[in-house]
Amino acid sequence: MELKLHYDRDISHDAYLFHEGKNYQAYNMLGAHKFKKKGMKDAVSFTVWAPAAKEVFLIGAFNDWNETSIPLQKFEETGIWQVIVEEVSQYDEYKYRIITANDEVRIKSDPFAFHAEERPKSASKYFDISGYKWKDKNWDKEKSKIPVYNSPINIYEANILSWRKNEDGSQYSYRKFADEIVPYLNKMGYTHLELMPLMEHPFDGSWGYQITGFYAPTSRYGTPHDLMYLVDACHNNGIGVILDWVPVHFAKDDHGLARFDGSYLFESLNKISAENAAWGTLNFDYSKGEVRSFLISNALYWHEFYHIDGLRVDAVAYMLYYGFGYDSGELKENTQSVEFLKELNTAIFERFPNTLMIAEESTAWPNVTAPIEDGGLGFNFKWNMGWMHDILDYMEEDPINRKFKHDQLRFSFTYNHAENYMLPLSHDEVVHGKKSLLDKMPGNYNDKFASLRLLLGYMIAHPGKKLTFMGGEFGQFIEWNEWKELDWFLLDYDKHKEMQTYVSELNKFYKANSELFELDSEAKGLNWIEHDNANESILIFERLNKDGDKIICAFNFTPIERVNYPIGVDEAGIYRTLMSSDRVRYGGNTIRVKTYRTLEEEYHGRKYGLRVSIPPLSAIFLKFSK
């Protein structure tokens, strides 16, 4: 077949913006795109940034992988190479054959490819990303009605590879996952699905965090349109979709971004800055305008083409500080990363004002969620890693010794309003010998389940949005294993089925009561009732909504029932139990929840009082009735 090649696409203005770090739609300039011009048949333009290359050739299915038959032409002043090829078909595989300045040959995938071969193969695939017919046109309108800060956000974090498997042990497709996860999330009462990284990556064991194809949803589970189907299905059932996004580093695999054109292109020339020793990867160099354009375009791309509702930005601490995680010396601020994050969030919120930008940031860096004009980084939420570490350490303690850690239990309330927080019980807490949430809990079989119900009830009551990792909702006993599906057979056992029922009803209780989420980020959203009873390990507070309605949240962190425990209240009348983690239907011992009448007794500095029985290892929620 005679190849028909052309070199007449004008990209000069887009290239200028790309080099300046201001091309936020770089995916339209670079990569493989349908090219329409009279007289051309099935033409596709292939464009790649490789400024240090001596020569670049396109190799692929359309030229039988001939090494030299399709040379690209270089726009000298831009470092960008381009060719237009006719008679290219959807799914045609291709790579770039790059001759470096030292005459080395590098065979590379396309950094801007929209699709790729399934691992262990590594070629890019031409894919016309247009054509999917979305059915979620009302979704943006609905989610814009209530600001995210005042909305219930309860995220189910999942890994597609290991959520469920087919009967033959093979992985689910995007579409099969969608058809099963969507009704499950609705049944369980979650508001959002967060997916561990779906960008193309060669190694399953990296969980998706060591990426080679930032613009290609992994082909393990299907095509880009199949992923769109998953997001669409979620939206049409009232569920938001968040993607785990990794802008700090990239994989070293030969076909990826590393030493792309023989030079240090996406990474820094400085080896200390470039190497990420924690993961054996390479860090992005944010001083380069092209890298900033690449990453900000990527964040916008997932919003624009896949209609996602937010990004959980991985490992922000590694961006904020040079050598974070392995340099034992004094941490040094990476000012270029800081400016990049501000630029990223500015670009995102200008175009998608109702999205979620969530920082996984584990240091005490101030104002992560403050507006940029006020000196912040501009995220709208930050993972509360301090809360997570403190509560898990507290819950793993034998209840008899918890009184010595009472300050640890209440410490998170002292800084809760410093940021807009999200409370994470993520995949990181149930791997590498840390044990599952259920198995972390001390005591006998029944105590473990009671303690997990207590933990999840406490999490729902604590100010901050919520995230839990798959399996925790039914009491997975073993740690997460990315190679195996969750132990769904456990639902044949009463305790696990009861745990699942509890989590479903707890989640729906949370969504139905604005007191538990409307004022998460404001001090007036919580009033203390009892915070210093360390000896009995009791914690009681009120959560409030904008109208001043209150829910009393009481927690007993010991296996001893607290009978007729005094609780001070402001209004006289009847208080009913809205929710108790100790109900028989959840695996506890309470057959019927109680209603309480106030007494003419002053407790906790309040005019009236209740005498409430708080079951062992339990969370109860009360509300004034009349």
XYZ file of C-alpha atoms in Angstrom:
626
model
C 0.000 0.000 0.000
C 1.307 3.413 -0.969
C 1.483 5.737 2.010
C 0.025 9.210 1.615
C 1.801 11.654 3.903
C 1.189 15.357 4.476
C 2.812 18.065 6.594
C 0.497 21.059 6.407
C -1.112 21.438 9.826
C -0.535 24.867 11.441
C 0.083 24.623 15.197
C 2.264 27.680 15.771
C -0.026 29.513 18.216
C -0.910 26.374 20.175
C 2.770 25.453 20.343
C 3.649 28.878 21.748
C 1.073 28.474 24.524
C 2.300 24.923 25.164
C 5.864 26.107 25.767
C 4.631 28.935 27.996
C 2.704 26.471 30.166
C -0.601 28.045 29.132
C -1.988 25.542 26.653
C -4.672 23.882 28.741
C -6.020 21.929 25.783
C -2.704 20.495 24.656
C -4.498 17.215 23.929
C -6.014 18.922 20.863
C -2.582 19.775 19.436
C -0.504 16.742 20.392
C -1.366 13.088 19.962
C -3.293 11.381 17.170
C -6.331 13.209 15.754
C -8.690 12.818 12.856
C -7.700 15.349 10.195
C -10.332 16.509 7.756
C -9.308 18.069 4.463
C -10.767 17.751 1.022
C -9.145 14.974 -0.927
C -7.817 13.141 2.133
C -9.227 9.763 3.151
C -9.289 8.651 6.811
C -6.451 11.035 7.574
C -4.953 11.276 11.047
C -2.398 13.811 12.248
C 0.318 12.492 14.567
C 2.083 15.161 16.609
C 4.708 14.698 19.317
C 6.962 16.937 21.412
C 10.567 15.711 21.136
C 12.860 18.767 20.911
C 16.151 16.904 21.377
C 15.440 14.233 18.766
C 17.530 14.094 15.613
C 14.803 12.231 13.718
C 11.342 10.879 14.524
C 9.494 8.155 12.625
C 5.965 6.849 13.003
C 5.710 3.075 13.059
C 2.478 1.137 13.231
C -0.082 -1.236 11.827
C -0.720 1.058 8.859
C 2.865 0.677 7.555
C 3.601 -2.833 8.810
C 5.877 -1.305 11.457
C 8.362 -0.161 8.846
C 11.030 1.784 10.708
C 11.614 4.590 8.203
C 8.676 4.884 5.811
C 6.829 7.574 7.797
C 9.200 10.361 8.873
C 7.819 13.225 10.922
C 8.659 16.826 10.115
C 10.037 19.078 12.835
C 8.834 22.607 13.435
C 12.318 23.789 14.396
C 11.324 26.630 16.687
C 8.882 24.448 18.647
C 10.579 21.076 19.063
C 7.325 19.536 17.871
C 7.205 16.893 15.141
C 4.247 16.109 12.933
C 2.944 14.004 10.074
C -0.514 13.435 8.584
C -1.194 9.898 7.379
C -4.143 8.762 5.282
C -6.078 5.500 5.618
C -5.649 5.071 9.362
C -8.324 2.993 11.091
C -9.798 3.078 14.572
C -7.676 0.934 16.955
C -4.598 0.948 14.693
C -1.522 0.447 16.891
C 1.421 2.813 16.617
C 4.566 4.084 18.325
C 7.219 6.710 17.709
C 10.721 5.640 16.711
C 12.942 8.414 18.016
C 16.582 8.878 17.006
C 18.312 10.803 19.773
C 21.089 13.344 19.474
C 23.498 10.495 20.323
C 22.005 8.254 17.615
C 20.307 6.018 20.145
C 16.937 4.574 19.155
C 13.990 4.928 21.508
C 10.641 3.285 20.770
C 7.984 5.279 22.587
C 4.256 5.261 23.113
C 2.413 8.498 22.442
C 2.231 10.621 25.641
C -1.107 12.022 24.430
C -2.632 8.779 23.134
C -6.292 8.280 24.045
C -6.060 4.485 23.939
C -3.398 1.785 24.270
C -2.790 -1.909 23.891
C -3.556 -4.094 26.872
C -0.583 -4.949 29.034
C 1.965 -6.480 28.636
C 1.869 -4.921 25.161
C 2.586 -1.209 25.100
C 1.723 0.364 21.747
C -0.615 3.319 21.525
C -3.836 2.939 19.552
C -5.490 5.505 17.360
C -8.921 6.184 18.854
C -11.428 8.818 17.792
C -12.710 9.807 21.218
C -15.811 11.556 19.891
C -19.067 9.756 19.253
C -20.195 8.595 22.675
C -23.801 9.707 23.278
C -23.987 10.981 26.842
C -27.252 10.722 28.758
C -26.261 12.785 31.811
C -27.253 16.259 30.602
C -29.165 17.040 33.826
C -26.349 15.920 36.116
C -24.366 19.179 36.193
C -27.530 21.175 36.773
C -28.507 19.010 39.733
C -25.110 18.985 41.415
C -24.744 22.767 41.092
C -27.829 23.388 43.229
C -25.972 22.943 46.540
C -22.349 24.049 47.136
C -20.066 21.072 47.691
C -19.170 22.264 51.189
C -22.820 22.023 52.256
C -23.513 18.710 50.515
C -23.339 15.134 51.771
C -20.210 13.520 50.362
C -19.708 9.862 51.236
C -17.227 8.190 48.892
C -16.769 4.501 48.124
C -13.164 3.950 47.032
C -12.773 1.013 44.670
C -10.233 -0.852 42.591
C -11.886 -2.314 39.487
C -9.344 -5.129 39.174
C -10.148 -6.591 42.592
C -13.720 -5.536 43.408
C -15.153 -8.598 41.722
C -13.907 -11.166 39.210
C -15.672 -13.192 36.555
C -16.296 -16.842 37.374
C -13.210 -17.846 35.400
C -11.080 -15.433 37.449
C -10.753 -12.834 34.706
C -11.196 -9.142 35.360
C -14.413 -7.223 34.901
C -14.864 -4.823 32.006
C -15.816 -1.188 32.557
C -19.337 -2.019 31.421
C -19.837 -5.066 33.608
C -18.389 -3.184 36.561
C -20.830 -0.336 35.854
C -23.797 -2.672 35.642
C -23.000 -4.133 39.068
C -21.390 -1.283 41.026
C -24.116 1.297 40.314
C -27.025 -0.635 41.880
C -24.709 -1.665 44.716
C -23.761 1.935 45.489
C -27.414 2.950 45.447
C -28.312 0.081 47.747
C -25.489 1.080 50.089
C -26.300 4.804 50.102
C -22.957 6.178 48.892
C -22.874 9.512 47.078
C -19.654 9.089 45.072
C -17.451 6.413 43.559
C -13.710 7.035 43.677
C -11.652 4.877 41.341
C -8.005 4.127 41.951
C -5.879 5.315 39.003
C -7.254 4.261 35.631
C -4.584 5.918 33.488
C -2.625 3.331 31.517
C -0.002 1.537 33.600
C 1.983 -1.622 32.887
C 2.113 -3.212 36.359
C -1.020 -4.310 38.241
C 0.921 -4.298 41.488
C 1.431 -0.532 41.266
C -2.368 -0.171 41.745
C -2.265 2.314 38.870
C 0.071 4.818 40.517
C 3.002 4.210 38.128
C 1.617 5.589 34.908
C 2.867 5.474 31.329
C -0.229 6.771 29.503
C -1.810 9.749 31.245
C -4.470 10.326 28.577
C -5.403 6.685 27.988
C -7.819 4.972 30.362
C -6.339 1.549 30.904
C -7.394 -0.935 28.248
C -7.502 -3.728 30.860
C -11.206 -3.047 31.172
C -12.155 -1.836 27.699
C -12.190 1.244 25.498
C -12.508 4.949 26.341
C -16.196 4.781 25.416
C -16.638 1.920 27.872
C -15.297 4.111 30.668
C -17.662 6.868 29.550
C -20.484 4.342 29.906
C -19.436 3.722 33.514
C -19.417 7.427 34.388
C -22.700 7.966 32.551
C -24.354 5.106 34.441
C -23.216 6.565 37.746
C -24.531 10.028 36.886
C -27.887 8.702 35.769
C -28.244 7.105 39.175
C -27.211 10.153 41.174
C -23.637 9.035 41.880
C -20.599 11.251 41.322
C -17.300 9.870 40.006
C -13.863 10.864 41.293
C -10.605 9.716 39.718
C -7.360 9.189 41.574
C -4.841 11.369 39.710
C -1.044 11.204 39.951
C 0.722 14.409 38.818
C 3.837 13.954 40.942
C 5.690 11.152 39.139
C 5.640 8.670 36.250
C 6.892 5.164 35.512
C 10.390 4.490 34.201
C 9.263 1.841 31.695
C 11.078 2.123 28.370
C 7.978 2.930 26.334
C 6.844 5.725 28.669
C 7.866 9.321 29.376
C 11.329 8.632 30.826
C 14.168 10.183 28.751
C 11.556 10.490 26.042
C 13.716 11.966 23.277
C 17.046 11.056 24.851
C 17.008 14.188 26.986
C 15.476 14.844 30.381
C 12.206 16.042 28.935
C 9.391 15.500 31.426
C 11.782 14.975 34.340
C 14.483 17.257 35.735
C 18.085 17.272 34.563
C 18.997 17.232 38.259
C 19.038 13.557 39.225
C 18.214 14.268 42.878
C 15.116 16.204 41.856
C 14.186 13.717 39.142
C 14.428 10.472 41.099
C 11.539 9.440 43.317
C 13.205 6.887 45.559
C 10.002 6.069 47.420
C 8.389 4.498 44.350
C 11.264 3.949 41.924
C 9.775 6.469 39.516
C 10.667 9.863 38.049
C 9.257 13.178 39.233
C 7.770 15.721 36.861
C 9.718 18.958 36.445
C 7.192 21.750 37.070
C 9.666 24.443 36.032
C 8.988 23.511 32.403
C 6.031 25.167 30.748
C 5.459 22.103 28.590
C 5.128 19.870 31.667
C 2.634 22.265 33.224
C 0.645 22.324 29.981
C 0.759 18.513 29.828
C -0.556 18.036 33.367
C -3.135 20.815 33.553
C -4.470 19.750 30.167
C -4.675 16.216 31.512
C -6.711 17.237 34.556
C -9.094 19.181 32.327
C -9.228 16.353 29.787
C -10.718 13.920 32.300
C -13.367 16.488 33.190
C -14.129 17.484 29.614
C -14.224 14.103 27.904
C -15.190 11.774 30.749
C -17.494 14.115 32.706
C -15.801 13.254 35.988
C -16.808 15.067 39.164
C -13.412 15.501 40.737
C -9.816 14.445 41.170
C -8.153 13.093 44.254
C -4.626 14.455 43.770
C -2.129 11.886 44.977
C 0.972 12.521 47.102
C 0.747 16.309 47.290
C 3.361 16.377 50.069
C 5.898 14.943 47.610
C 5.180 17.918 45.374
C 5.363 20.574 48.077
C 8.760 19.502 49.423
C 11.971 18.371 47.761
C 12.927 14.869 48.849
C 9.819 14.317 50.952
C 9.561 10.774 52.255
C 13.213 9.810 51.982
C 15.309 12.890 52.759
C 15.992 12.892 56.500
C 17.153 16.486 56.475
C 15.126 19.643 56.800
C 12.292 19.817 54.294
C 12.763 22.411 51.577
C 9.758 23.935 49.860
C 9.433 23.323 46.131
C 8.197 26.741 45.043
C 7.669 25.619 41.445
C 5.317 22.856 42.580
C 3.421 25.282 44.777
C 2.863 27.619 41.849
C 1.879 24.695 39.645
C -0.807 23.586 42.110
C -2.218 27.095 42.269
C -2.260 27.307 38.481
C -3.871 23.862 38.258
C -6.697 24.684 40.653
C -7.299 28.065 39.051
C -7.662 26.458 35.621
C -9.908 23.678 36.894
C -12.345 25.850 38.836
C -12.592 28.450 36.076
C -13.940 25.758 33.780
C -15.576 23.347 36.239
C -16.654 25.366 39.297
C -18.620 22.514 40.883
C -15.909 19.883 40.752
C -13.958 18.382 43.654
C -10.208 18.910 43.912
C -9.076 16.777 46.828
C -5.505 16.918 48.124
C -3.955 13.832 49.663
C -1.560 15.913 51.732
C -0.003 14.449 54.865
C 1.937 17.373 56.343
C 0.899 20.477 58.249
C 1.240 22.711 55.194
C -1.192 25.564 55.902
C -4.143 26.727 53.803
C -4.275 23.814 51.395
C -8.003 24.460 50.928
C -7.887 28.239 51.240
C -8.559 30.369 48.151
C -5.470 31.284 46.160
C -6.155 34.992 46.612
C -5.928 34.395 50.378
C -2.579 32.635 50.129
C -3.941 29.105 49.781
C -3.322 26.325 47.279
C -6.909 26.441 46.060
C -8.081 22.859 46.655
C -11.581 22.531 48.029
C -10.872 19.488 50.216
C -7.909 17.882 51.942
C -7.610 14.399 53.394
C -7.447 14.559 57.183
C -4.565 12.152 57.664
C -4.139 13.215 61.282
C -7.686 12.171 62.130
C -7.200 8.863 60.341
C -3.973 7.994 62.167
C -5.321 9.053 65.558
C -8.672 7.275 65.368
C -7.225 4.020 64.037
C -4.518 4.013 66.698
C -7.172 4.719 69.333
C -9.531 1.998 68.084
C -6.740 -0.588 67.969
C -6.034 0.041 71.649
C -7.522 -2.349 74.210
C -10.621 -0.531 75.535
C -9.303 -0.770 79.087
C -6.413 1.507 78.078
C -8.340 3.949 75.891
C -8.796 6.337 78.789
C -5.076 7.072 78.519
C -5.525 8.129 74.878
C -8.620 10.284 75.297
C -6.767 13.419 74.197
C -5.887 11.625 70.985
C -9.582 10.928 70.375
C -10.592 14.562 70.654
C -7.461 16.213 69.213
C -8.875 16.409 65.674
C -11.591 18.768 66.906
C -8.968 21.358 67.847
C -7.936 21.899 64.213
C -11.009 20.644 62.371
C -11.870 24.011 60.843
C -8.349 24.889 59.717
C -9.131 23.223 56.369
C -12.079 21.725 54.519
C -11.404 18.138 55.489
C -12.258 14.721 54.165
C -12.014 11.761 56.555
C -10.252 8.878 54.749
C -10.295 5.197 55.619
C -8.594 4.343 52.344
C -6.841 1.412 50.691
C -3.549 2.491 52.280
C -4.845 1.494 55.721
C -5.722 -2.113 54.863
C -2.511 -3.367 53.196
C 1.120 -4.207 53.984
C 0.466 -5.883 57.326
C -1.814 -3.162 58.680
C -4.791 -5.580 58.691
C -8.338 -4.925 57.553
C -10.522 -2.434 59.415
C -12.404 -5.276 61.091
C -9.268 -7.160 62.070
C -7.706 -4.011 63.548
C -10.429 -3.977 66.180
C -9.466 -5.629 69.496
C -11.482 -8.174 71.445
C -13.505 -11.226 70.557
C -15.491 -11.854 67.399
C -18.543 -9.863 68.495
C -16.418 -7.028 69.898
C -14.647 -6.609 66.571
C -17.921 -6.073 64.738
C -19.274 -3.775 67.444
C -16.083 -1.708 67.344
C -16.180 -1.385 63.556
C -19.807 -0.260 63.704
C -18.778 2.263 66.361
C -15.854 3.520 64.255
C -18.015 4.037 61.180
C -20.746 5.720 63.219
C -18.186 8.047 64.761
C -16.811 8.848 61.309
C -20.292 9.761 60.037
C -20.790 12.119 62.992
C -17.355 13.764 62.908
C -17.174 16.965 60.812
C -15.713 16.322 57.377
C -16.669 14.491 54.210
C -16.268 10.707 54.208
C -14.298 8.075 52.292
C -14.117 4.333 52.934
C -12.401 1.637 50.913
C -14.296 -1.279 49.438
C -14.744 -4.304 51.680
C -14.956 -2.333 54.882
C -18.701 -2.021 54.423
C -19.292 -5.710 55.095
C -16.360 -6.453 57.370
C -13.718 -7.982 55.096
C -11.505 -9.960 57.474
C -8.300 -10.208 55.459
C -6.251 -7.347 54.064
C -6.938 -6.053 50.588
C -5.191 -8.130 47.922
C -5.103 -6.471 44.505
C -4.863 -9.870 42.812
C -8.079 -11.284 44.316
C -11.686 -10.184 44.478
C -13.225 -9.171 47.784
C -14.490 -11.996 49.997
C -18.128 -11.651 48.978
C -18.848 -15.123 50.345
C -18.663 -13.582 53.818
C -22.145 -12.178 53.211
C -23.414 -15.727 53.737
C -22.554 -15.204 57.422
C -24.912 -13.245 59.660
C -22.396 -10.837 61.169
C -21.105 -9.684 57.806
C -24.580 -9.365 56.317
C -25.659 -7.375 59.387
C -22.610 -5.143 59.046
C -23.532 -4.443 55.435
C -27.100 -3.609 56.486
C -25.765 -1.249 59.147
C -23.485 0.607 56.739
C -26.269 0.929 54.174
C -28.678 2.400 56.723
C -25.969 4.563 58.318
C -25.084 6.045 54.917
C -28.726 6.777 54.137
C -29.187 8.274 57.607
C -26.251 10.578 56.884
C -27.672 11.711 53.537
C -31.107 12.343 55.032
C -29.950 14.551 57.914
C -28.299 17.833 56.963
C -27.116 18.335 60.546
C -24.384 15.799 59.749
C -22.920 17.579 56.724
C -24.247 21.073 56.071
C -21.811 22.927 58.344
C -18.840 20.551 58.191
C -16.369 23.370 57.656
C -17.818 25.833 60.155
C -17.330 25.963 63.915
C -21.045 26.572 64.471
C -21.765 23.121 63.050
C -20.761 21.409 66.318
C -21.464 21.939 70.032
C -19.723 19.936 72.724
C -21.739 18.201 75.422
C -19.209 15.789 76.947
C -15.561 15.796 75.886
C -13.474 15.169 79.012
C -14.804 11.862 80.398
C -11.613 9.965 79.714
C -12.200 7.464 82.512
C -15.326 6.064 80.871
C -14.224 6.816 77.288
C -17.413 8.697 76.469
C -17.717 11.418 73.823
C -20.920 13.388 73.157
C -21.543 16.356 70.881
C -24.262 17.952 68.797
C -24.146 18.437 65.044
C -26.172 21.358 63.662
C -27.503 22.527 60.305
C -28.104 26.075 59.059
C -31.581 26.156 60.589
C -30.217 25.302 64.018
C -31.629 21.769 64.062
C -29.516 19.423 66.173
C -28.610 15.767 66.351
C -26.964 14.490 69.525
C -24.128 12.061 68.762
C -23.029 9.889 71.699
C -20.209 7.331 71.688
C -19.213 4.678 74.193
C -15.728 3.381 73.425
C -15.748 0.701 76.158
C -17.434 -2.728 76.315
C -19.387 -1.585 79.395
C -22.943 -0.290 79.076
C -23.387 3.218 80.466
C -26.824 3.131 82.072
C -28.746 6.370 82.698
C -25.853 8.436 81.443
C -26.558 12.175 81.879
C -26.751 14.322 78.737
C -27.484 18.031 78.975
C -29.920 19.536 76.458
C -31.419 22.967 75.794
C -35.008 22.037 74.987
C -37.527 20.270 77.225
C -39.570 17.481 75.708
C -39.197 14.133 73.993
C -35.971 12.936 72.374
C -36.020 9.902 70.131
C -33.209 7.630 69.044
C -32.682 8.056 65.318
C -29.922 5.491 64.951
C -28.058 3.038 67.158
C -25.149 0.876 66.054
C -26.193 -1.705 68.665
C -29.494 -2.726 67.100
C -30.063 -6.455 66.675
C -30.537 -5.998 62.928
C -26.951 -4.718 62.782
C -25.505 -7.538 64.872
C -25.907 -5.852 68.266
C -28.179 -6.456 71.239
C -30.699 -3.597 71.255
C -34.102 -4.919 70.218
C -35.990 -1.645 70.337
C -34.477 1.829 70.366
C -35.700 4.122 73.097
C -37.402 7.474 73.449
C -36.363 9.756 76.306
C -38.158 12.558 78.159
C -36.168 15.441 79.620
C -35.720 15.845 83.345
C -35.705 19.085 85.293
C -32.024 18.515 85.972
C -29.088 20.560 84.753
C -26.252 18.695 83.069
C -23.245 20.004 81.168
C -24.294 23.586 81.868
C -27.653 23.118 80.165
C -31.061 23.709 81.659
C -32.488 20.242 81.021
C -31.164 16.735 81.003
C -31.667 13.255 79.655
C -30.733 9.953 81.238
C -29.659 7.747 78.379
C -28.407 4.184 78.221
C -25.437 3.947 75.869
C -24.741 0.311 74.914
C -21.206 -1.111 74.959
C -18.982 -0.159 72.015
C -21.727 1.799 70.336
C -22.751 5.006 68.613
C -26.223 6.444 69.157
C -27.902 9.466 67.583
C -30.732 11.370 69.293
C -32.985 14.220 68.189
C -35.560 16.454 69.854
C -39.004 15.276 68.786
C -41.552 17.487 70.568
